[in-house]
Tab-separated table of C-alpha atoms in Angstrom:
chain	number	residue	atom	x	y	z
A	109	UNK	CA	-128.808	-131.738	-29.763
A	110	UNK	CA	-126.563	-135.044	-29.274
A	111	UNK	CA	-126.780	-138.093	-30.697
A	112	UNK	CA	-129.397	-139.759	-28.656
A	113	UNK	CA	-130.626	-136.799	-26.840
A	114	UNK	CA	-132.103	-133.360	-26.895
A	115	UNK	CA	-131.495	-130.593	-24.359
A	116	UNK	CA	-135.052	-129.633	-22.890
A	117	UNK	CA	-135.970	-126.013	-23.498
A	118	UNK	CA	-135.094	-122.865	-21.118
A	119	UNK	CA	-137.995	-121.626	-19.212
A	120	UNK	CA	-137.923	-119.137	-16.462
A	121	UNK	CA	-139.071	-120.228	-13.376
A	122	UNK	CA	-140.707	-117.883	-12.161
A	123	UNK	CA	-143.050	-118.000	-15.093
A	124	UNK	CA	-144.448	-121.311	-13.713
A	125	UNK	CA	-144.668	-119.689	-10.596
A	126	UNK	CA	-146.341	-116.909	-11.204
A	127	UNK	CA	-148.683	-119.125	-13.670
A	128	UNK	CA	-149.540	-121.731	-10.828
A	129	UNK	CA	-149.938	-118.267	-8.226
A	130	UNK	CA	-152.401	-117.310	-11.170
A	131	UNK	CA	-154.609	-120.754	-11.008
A	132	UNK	CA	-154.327	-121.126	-7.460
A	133	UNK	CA	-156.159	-117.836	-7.203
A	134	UNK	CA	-158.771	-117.861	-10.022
A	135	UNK	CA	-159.418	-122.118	-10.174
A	136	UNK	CA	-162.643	-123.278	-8.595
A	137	UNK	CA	-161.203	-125.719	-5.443
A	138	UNK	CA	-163.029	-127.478	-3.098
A	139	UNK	CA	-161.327	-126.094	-0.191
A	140	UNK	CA	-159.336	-121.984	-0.135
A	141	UNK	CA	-156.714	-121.914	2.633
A	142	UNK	CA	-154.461	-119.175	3.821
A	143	UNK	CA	-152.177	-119.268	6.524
A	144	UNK	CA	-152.999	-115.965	8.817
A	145	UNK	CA	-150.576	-113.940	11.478
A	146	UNK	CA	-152.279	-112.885	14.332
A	147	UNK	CA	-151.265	-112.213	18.180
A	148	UNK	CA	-152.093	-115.579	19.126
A	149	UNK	CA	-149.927	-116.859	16.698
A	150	UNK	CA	-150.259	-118.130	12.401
A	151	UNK	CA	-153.613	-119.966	12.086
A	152	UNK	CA	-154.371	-121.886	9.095
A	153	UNK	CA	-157.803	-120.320	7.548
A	154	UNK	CA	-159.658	-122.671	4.935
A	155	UNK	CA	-163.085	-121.807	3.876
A	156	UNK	CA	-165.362	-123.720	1.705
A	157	UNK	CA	-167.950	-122.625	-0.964
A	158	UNK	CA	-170.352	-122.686	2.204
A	159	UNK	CA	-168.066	-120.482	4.706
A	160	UNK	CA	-165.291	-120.999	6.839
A	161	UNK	CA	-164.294	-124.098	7.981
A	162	UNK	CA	-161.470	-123.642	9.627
A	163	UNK	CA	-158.985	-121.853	11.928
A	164	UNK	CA	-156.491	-123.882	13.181
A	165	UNK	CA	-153.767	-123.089	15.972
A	166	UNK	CA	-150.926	-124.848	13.421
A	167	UNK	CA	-148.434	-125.143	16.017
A	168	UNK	CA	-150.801	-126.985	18.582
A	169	UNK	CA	-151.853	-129.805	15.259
A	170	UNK	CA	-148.609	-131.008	14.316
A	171	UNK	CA	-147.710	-127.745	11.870
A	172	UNK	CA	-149.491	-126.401	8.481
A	173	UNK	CA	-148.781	-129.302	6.379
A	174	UNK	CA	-150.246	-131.732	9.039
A	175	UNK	CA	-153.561	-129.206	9.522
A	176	UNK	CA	-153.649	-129.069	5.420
A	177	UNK	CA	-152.894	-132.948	4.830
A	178	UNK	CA	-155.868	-133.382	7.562
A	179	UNK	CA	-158.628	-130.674	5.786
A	180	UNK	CA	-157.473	-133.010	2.420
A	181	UNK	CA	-159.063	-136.238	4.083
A	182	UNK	CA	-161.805	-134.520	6.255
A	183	UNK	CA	-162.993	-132.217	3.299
A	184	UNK	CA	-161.463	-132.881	0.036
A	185	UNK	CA	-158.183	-133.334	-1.796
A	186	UNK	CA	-159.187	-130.432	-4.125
A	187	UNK	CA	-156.693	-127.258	-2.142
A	188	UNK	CA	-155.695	-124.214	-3.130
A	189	UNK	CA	-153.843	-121.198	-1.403
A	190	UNK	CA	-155.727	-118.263	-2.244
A	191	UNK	CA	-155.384	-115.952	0.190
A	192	UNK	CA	-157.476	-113.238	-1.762
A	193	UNK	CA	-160.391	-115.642	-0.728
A	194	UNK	CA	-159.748	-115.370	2.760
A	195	UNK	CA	-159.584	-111.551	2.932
A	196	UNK	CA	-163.170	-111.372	4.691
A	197	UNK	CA	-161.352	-113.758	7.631
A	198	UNK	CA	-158.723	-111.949	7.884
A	199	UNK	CA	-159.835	-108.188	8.202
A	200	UNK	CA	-162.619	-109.386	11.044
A	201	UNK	CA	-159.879	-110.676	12.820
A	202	UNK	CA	-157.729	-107.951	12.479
A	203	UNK	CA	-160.757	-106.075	13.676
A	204	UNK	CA	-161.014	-108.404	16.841
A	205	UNK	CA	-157.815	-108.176	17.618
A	206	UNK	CA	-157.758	-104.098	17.471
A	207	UNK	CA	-160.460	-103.859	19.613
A	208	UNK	CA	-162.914	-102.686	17.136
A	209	UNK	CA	-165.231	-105.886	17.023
A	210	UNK	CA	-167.182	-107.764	19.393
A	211	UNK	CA	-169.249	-110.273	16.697
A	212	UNK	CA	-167.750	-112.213	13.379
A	213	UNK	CA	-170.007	-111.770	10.527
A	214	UNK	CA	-168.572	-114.695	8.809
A	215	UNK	CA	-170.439	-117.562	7.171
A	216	UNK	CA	-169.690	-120.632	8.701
A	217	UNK	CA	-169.294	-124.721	7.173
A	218	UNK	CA	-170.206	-126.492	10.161
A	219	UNK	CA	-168.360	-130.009	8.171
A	220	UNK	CA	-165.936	-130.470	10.478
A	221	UNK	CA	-168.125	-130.568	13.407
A	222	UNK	CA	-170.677	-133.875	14.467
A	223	UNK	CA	-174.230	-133.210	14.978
A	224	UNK	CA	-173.968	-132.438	18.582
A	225	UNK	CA	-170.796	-130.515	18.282
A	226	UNK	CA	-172.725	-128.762	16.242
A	227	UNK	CA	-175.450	-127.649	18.631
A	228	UNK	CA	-172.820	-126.393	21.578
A	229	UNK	CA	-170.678	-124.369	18.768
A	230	UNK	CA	-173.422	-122.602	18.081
A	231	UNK	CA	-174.807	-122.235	21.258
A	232	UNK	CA	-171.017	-121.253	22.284
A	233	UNK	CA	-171.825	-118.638	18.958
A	234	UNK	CA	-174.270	-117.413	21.444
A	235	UNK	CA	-172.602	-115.985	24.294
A	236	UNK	CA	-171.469	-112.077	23.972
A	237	UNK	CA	-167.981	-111.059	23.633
A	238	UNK	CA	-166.476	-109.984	27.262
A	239	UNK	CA	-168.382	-112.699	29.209
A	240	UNK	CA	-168.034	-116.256	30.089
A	241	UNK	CA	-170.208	-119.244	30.430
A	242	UNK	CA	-169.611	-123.068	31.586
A	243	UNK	CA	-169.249	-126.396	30.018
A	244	UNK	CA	-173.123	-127.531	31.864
A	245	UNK	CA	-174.724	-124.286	30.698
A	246	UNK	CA	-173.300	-124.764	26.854
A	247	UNK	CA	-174.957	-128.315	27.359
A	248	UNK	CA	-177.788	-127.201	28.584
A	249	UNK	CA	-178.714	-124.525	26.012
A	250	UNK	CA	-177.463	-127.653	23.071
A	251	UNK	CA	-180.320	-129.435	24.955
A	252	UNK	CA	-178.446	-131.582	27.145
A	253	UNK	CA	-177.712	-130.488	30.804
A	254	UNK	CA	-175.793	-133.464	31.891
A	255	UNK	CA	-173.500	-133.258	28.532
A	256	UNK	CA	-171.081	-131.145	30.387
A	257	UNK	CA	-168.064	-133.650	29.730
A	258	UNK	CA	-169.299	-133.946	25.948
A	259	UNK	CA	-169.582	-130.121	25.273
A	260	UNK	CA	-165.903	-130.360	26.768
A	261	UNK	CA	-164.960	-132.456	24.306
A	262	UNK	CA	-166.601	-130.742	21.527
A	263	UNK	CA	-165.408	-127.494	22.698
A	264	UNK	CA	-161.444	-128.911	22.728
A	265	UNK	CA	-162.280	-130.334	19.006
A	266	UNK	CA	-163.616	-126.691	18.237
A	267	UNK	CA	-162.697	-126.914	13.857
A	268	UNK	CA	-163.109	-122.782	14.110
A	269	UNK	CA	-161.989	-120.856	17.724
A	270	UNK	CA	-161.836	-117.396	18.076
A	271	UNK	CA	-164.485	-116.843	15.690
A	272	UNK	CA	-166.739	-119.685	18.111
A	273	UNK	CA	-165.132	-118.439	21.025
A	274	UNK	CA	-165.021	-121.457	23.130
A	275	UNK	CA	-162.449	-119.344	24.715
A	276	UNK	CA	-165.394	-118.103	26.693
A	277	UNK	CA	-166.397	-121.453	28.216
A	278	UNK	CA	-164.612	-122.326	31.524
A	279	UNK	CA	-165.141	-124.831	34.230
A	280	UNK	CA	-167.986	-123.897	37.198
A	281	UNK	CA	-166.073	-122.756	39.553
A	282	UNK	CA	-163.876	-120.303	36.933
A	283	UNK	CA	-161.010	-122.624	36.356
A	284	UNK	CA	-159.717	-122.460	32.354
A	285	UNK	CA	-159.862	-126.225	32.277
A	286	UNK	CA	-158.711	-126.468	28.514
A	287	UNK	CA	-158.266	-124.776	25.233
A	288	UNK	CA	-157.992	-126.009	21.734
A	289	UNK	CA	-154.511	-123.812	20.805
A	290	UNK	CA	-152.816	-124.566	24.633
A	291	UNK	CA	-154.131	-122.598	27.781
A	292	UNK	CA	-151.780	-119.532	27.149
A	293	UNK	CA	-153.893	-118.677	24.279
A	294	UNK	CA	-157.254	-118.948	26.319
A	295	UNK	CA	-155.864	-116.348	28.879
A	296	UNK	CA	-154.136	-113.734	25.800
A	297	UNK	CA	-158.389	-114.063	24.329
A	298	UNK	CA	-160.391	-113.244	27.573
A	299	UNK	CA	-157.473	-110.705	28.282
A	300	UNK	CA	-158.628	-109.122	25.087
A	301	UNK	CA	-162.187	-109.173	26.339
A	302	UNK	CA	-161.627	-107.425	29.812
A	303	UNK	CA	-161.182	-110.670	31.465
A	304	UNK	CA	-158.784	-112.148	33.811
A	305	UNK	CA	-159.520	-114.915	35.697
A	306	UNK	CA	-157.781	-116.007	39.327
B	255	UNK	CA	-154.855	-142.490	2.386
B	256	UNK	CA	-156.911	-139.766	0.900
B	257	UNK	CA	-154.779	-137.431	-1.752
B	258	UNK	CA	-152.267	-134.464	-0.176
B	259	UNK	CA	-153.583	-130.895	-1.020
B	260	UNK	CA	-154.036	-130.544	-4.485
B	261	UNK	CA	-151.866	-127.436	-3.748
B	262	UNK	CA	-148.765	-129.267	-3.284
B	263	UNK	CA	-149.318	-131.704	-6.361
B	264	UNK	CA	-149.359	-127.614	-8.827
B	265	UNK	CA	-146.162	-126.866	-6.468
B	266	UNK	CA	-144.591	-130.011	-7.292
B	267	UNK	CA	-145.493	-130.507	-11.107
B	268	UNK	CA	-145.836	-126.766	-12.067
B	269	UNK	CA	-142.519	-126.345	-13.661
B	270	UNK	CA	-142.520	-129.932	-15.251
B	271	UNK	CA	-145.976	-128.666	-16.915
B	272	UNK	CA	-144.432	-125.231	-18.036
B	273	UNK	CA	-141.499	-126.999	-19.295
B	274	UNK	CA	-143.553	-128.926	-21.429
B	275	UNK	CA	-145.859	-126.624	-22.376
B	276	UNK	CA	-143.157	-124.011	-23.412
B	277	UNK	CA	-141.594	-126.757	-26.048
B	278	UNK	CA	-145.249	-128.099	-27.184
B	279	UNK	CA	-147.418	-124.891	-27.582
B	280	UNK	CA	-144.923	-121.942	-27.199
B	281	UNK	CA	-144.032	-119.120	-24.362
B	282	UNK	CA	-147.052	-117.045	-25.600
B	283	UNK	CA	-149.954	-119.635	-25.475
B	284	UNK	CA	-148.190	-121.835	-22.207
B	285	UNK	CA	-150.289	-119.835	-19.828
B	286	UNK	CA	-153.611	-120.646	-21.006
B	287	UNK	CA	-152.872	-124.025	-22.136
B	288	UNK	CA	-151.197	-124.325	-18.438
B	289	UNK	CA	-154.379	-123.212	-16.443
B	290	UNK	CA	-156.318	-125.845	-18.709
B	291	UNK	CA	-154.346	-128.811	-18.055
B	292	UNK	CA	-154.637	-127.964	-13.587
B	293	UNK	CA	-158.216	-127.204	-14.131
B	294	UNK	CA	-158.501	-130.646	-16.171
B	295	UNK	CA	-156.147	-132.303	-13.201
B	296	UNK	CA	-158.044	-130.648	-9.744
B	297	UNK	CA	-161.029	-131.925	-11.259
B	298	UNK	CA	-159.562	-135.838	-11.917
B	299	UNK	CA	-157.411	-135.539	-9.023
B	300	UNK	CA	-159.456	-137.190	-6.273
B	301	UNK	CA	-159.311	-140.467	-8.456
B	302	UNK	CA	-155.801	-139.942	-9.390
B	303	UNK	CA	-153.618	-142.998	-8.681
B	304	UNK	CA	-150.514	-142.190	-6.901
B	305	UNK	CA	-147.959	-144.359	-8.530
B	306	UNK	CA	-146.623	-141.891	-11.198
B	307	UNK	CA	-148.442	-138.211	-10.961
B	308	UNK	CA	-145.970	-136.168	-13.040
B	309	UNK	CA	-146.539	-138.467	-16.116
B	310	UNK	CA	-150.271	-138.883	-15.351
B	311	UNK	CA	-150.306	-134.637	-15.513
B	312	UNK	CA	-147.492	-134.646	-18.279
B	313	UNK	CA	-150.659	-135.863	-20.638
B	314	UNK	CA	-152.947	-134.380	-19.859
B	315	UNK	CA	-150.437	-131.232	-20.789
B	316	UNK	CA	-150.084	-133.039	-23.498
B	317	UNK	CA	-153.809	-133.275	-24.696
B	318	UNK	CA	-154.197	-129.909	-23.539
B	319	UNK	CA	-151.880	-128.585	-26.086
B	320	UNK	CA	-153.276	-130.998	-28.975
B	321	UNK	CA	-156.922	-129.050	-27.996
B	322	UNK	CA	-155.209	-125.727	-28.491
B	323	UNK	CA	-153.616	-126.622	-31.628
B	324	UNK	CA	-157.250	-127.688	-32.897
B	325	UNK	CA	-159.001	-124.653	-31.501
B	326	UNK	CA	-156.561	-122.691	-33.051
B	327	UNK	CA	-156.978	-124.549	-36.344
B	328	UNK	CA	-160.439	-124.269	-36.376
B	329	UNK	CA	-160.126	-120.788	-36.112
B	330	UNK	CA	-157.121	-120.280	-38.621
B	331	UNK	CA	-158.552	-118.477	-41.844
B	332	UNK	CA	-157.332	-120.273	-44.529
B	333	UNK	CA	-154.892	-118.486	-47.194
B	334	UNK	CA	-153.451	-118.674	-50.304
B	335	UNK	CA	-149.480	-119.334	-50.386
B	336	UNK	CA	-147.759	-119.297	-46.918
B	337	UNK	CA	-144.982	-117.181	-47.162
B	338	UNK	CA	-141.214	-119.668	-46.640
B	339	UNK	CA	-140.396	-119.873	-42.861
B	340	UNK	CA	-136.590	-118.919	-43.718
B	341	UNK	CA	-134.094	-120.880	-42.251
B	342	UNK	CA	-132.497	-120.378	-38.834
B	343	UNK	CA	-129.097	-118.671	-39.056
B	344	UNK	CA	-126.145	-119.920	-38.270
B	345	UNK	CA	-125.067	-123.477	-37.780
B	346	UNK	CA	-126.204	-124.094	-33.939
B	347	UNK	CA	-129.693	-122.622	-33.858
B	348	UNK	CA	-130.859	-121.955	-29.452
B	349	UNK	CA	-132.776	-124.637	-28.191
B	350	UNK	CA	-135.784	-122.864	-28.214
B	351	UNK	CA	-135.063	-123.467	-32.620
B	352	UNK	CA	-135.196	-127.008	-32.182
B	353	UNK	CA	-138.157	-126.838	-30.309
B	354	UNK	CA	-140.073	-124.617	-32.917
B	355	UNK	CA	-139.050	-127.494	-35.572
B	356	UNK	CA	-140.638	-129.893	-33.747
B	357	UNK	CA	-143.801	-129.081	-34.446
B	358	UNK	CA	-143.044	-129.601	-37.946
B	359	UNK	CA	-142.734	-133.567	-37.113
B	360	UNK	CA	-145.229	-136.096	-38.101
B	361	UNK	CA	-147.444	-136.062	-34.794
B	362	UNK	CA	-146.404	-139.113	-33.319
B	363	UNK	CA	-142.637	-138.179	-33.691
B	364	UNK	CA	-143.563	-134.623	-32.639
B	365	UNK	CA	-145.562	-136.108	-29.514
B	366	UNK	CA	-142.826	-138.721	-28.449
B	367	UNK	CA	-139.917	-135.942	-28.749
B	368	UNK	CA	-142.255	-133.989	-27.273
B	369	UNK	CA	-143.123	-136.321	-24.108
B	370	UNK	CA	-139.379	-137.938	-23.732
B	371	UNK	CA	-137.167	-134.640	-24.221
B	372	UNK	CA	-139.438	-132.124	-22.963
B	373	UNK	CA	-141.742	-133.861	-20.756
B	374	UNK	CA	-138.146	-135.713	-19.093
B	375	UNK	CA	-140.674	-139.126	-19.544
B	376	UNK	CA	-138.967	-142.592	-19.653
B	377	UNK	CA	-139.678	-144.290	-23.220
B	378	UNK	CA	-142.208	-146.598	-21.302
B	379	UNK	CA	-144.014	-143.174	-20.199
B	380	UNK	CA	-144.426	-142.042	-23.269
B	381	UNK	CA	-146.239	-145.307	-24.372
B	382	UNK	CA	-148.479	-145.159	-21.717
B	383	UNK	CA	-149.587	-141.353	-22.787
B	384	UNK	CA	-149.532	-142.185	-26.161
B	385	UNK	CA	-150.920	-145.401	-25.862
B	386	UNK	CA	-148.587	-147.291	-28.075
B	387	UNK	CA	-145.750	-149.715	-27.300
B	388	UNK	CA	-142.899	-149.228	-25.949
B	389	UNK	CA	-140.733	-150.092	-28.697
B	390	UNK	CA	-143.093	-148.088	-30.880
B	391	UNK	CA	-142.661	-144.838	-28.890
B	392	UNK	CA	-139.042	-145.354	-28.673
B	393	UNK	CA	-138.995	-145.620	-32.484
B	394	UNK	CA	-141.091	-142.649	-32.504
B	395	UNK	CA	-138.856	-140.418	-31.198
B	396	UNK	CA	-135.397	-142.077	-32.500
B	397	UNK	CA	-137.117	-141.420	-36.001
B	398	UNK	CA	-137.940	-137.830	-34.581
B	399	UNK	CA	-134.422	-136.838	-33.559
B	400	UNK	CA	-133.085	-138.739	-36.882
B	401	UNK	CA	-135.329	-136.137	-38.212
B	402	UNK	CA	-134.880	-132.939	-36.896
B	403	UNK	CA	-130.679	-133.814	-37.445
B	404	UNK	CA	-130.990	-134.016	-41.212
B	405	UNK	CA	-133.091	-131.040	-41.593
B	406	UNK	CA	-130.298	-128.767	-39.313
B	407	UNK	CA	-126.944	-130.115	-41.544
């Protein structure tokens, strides 16, 4: 103690680590994220109450903090890392990715998605692993045959791939076209289904 | 702008708040007093406004730890003669000493040595969280130190 002063007291560190480890897995967010390795490359998982909302390629939307300060304005502010929360994500896509499943049994929050985006994820939900389908056919089954260009665009702004596997929707005459996490990523996924296109 | 992750804002303040809460309520009860003040903060945070978020979380640490100090009162049963804390030995007691005879202060002395020494606020912080002038909560912890010195010669 000095004249005018007095020296703050010692704390360990990693005390306030482990204690904000502790509320970031036990407090009640909004919004549970986890960054996730896979062969594609680290995805950013974030699931709300409701299900998953998320899977984001992180190096195709500007990195994780971009992806996470994006979730903050599109869902809410209130995030925690718990990856605990996420484990259900994780193991069915280990699972995928080891060849030993062909469906997600996740719950999904369709937030992130408009109305009609909506309608062609799940109709994109619809088609079985280890086949393809087209942008007019998604439409079509959404309810809208001439949509093609719109399911396109709702496919590229796909909030949860892989698990919707818009990787499965390709132009009409077999051409990738586009993928939400860059074209490479498209081929590695139907490769994993027994599929290579020309 | 909407609010970052509320993950960042614990990364950033987290050692600020343990800081605090290991000079206000003690290594043993920081934990619990700690989850209460982020539980108290995720819930405000949406409507938090950014100018100055450590000191806005700094109190509510700081009302967090007055709750525990009343819950704990309330459930103190009262006794007889409390034996004589005895005095620290030595002439230069550890810091963690000086802490322990802060709580001893009047509470507005106690709060504003707590806040400005080991909270790290500026004197004008401290008013804010206490509510009181400036001048007053610079008093209040000049009369605090002032304090604390004549009770350790």
């Amino acid at each position: 103690m000095t004249e005018d002063r007095l020296a703050p007291p010692t704390f360990d560190p990693a005390d306030a680590a482990a204690a904000a480890k502790r509320f970031a897995a036990s407090a009640p967010a909004d919004v549970h994220y986890a960054l996730v390795d896979s062969p594609v490359g680290t995805l950013v998982a974030a699931a709300t109450p409701r299900g998953l909302a998320t899977l984001s390629y992180e190096d195709f939307h500007g990195g994780v903090d971009a992806v996470l300060d994006n979730l903050a304005t599109k869902l809410s502010p209130r995030m925690l890392e718990a990856p605990a929360k996420l484990d259900d994500v994780r193991r069915e896509l280990d699972e995928y990715f080891e060849g030993r499943r062909r469906d997600f049994d996740l719950k999904i929050d369709w937030a992130l998605a408009s109305d009609f985006g909506r309608r062609i994820l799940k109709a994109t939900a619809a088609i079985p692993f280890g086949e393809i389908s087209t942008y007019g056919k998604v439409a079509a089954k959404a309810g809208n045959a001439k949509a093609s260009r719109a399911a396109g665009r709702a496919l590229g702004a796909n909030p949860i791939p892989i698990v919707v596997p818009c990787h499965r929707v390709v132009g009409t005459n077999g051409q990738l076209t586009g993928y939400t996490g860059g074209l490479h990523r498209k081929v590695a996924l139907l490769q994993i289904e027994g599929i290579v296109l020309g | 702008m909407a609010q970052p992750p509320f993950q960042r804002f614990l990364d950033a303040h987290r050692d600020d708040v343990w800081r605090f809460l290991v000079a206000s309520v003690g290594r043993d009860a920081a934990d619990d007093v700690f989850q209460e003040t982020f539980l108290s903060a995720m819930r405000a945070y949406p409507r938090m406004r950014q100018e100055n978020p450590r000191s806005w979380v700094l109190t509510i640490a700081h009302r967090k730890a007055l709750d525990h100090f009343r819950a704990r009162k309330r459930r103190a049963v009262p006794v007889g003669d409390l034996p004589e804390v005895p005095a620290p030995e030595g002439p230069e007691p550890r810091d963690d000493g000086v802490w322990e005879r802060v709580h001893a202060l009047p509470p507005k002395q106690r709060t504003a040595v707590l806040l400005r020494f080991a909270g790290d606020l500026s004197h004008a912080e401290v008013a804010t969280a206490m509510g009181t002038s400036e001048e007053a909560a610079r008093r209040n912890a000049f009369e605090g130190l002032r304090k604390l010195r004549q009770e350790m010669t």
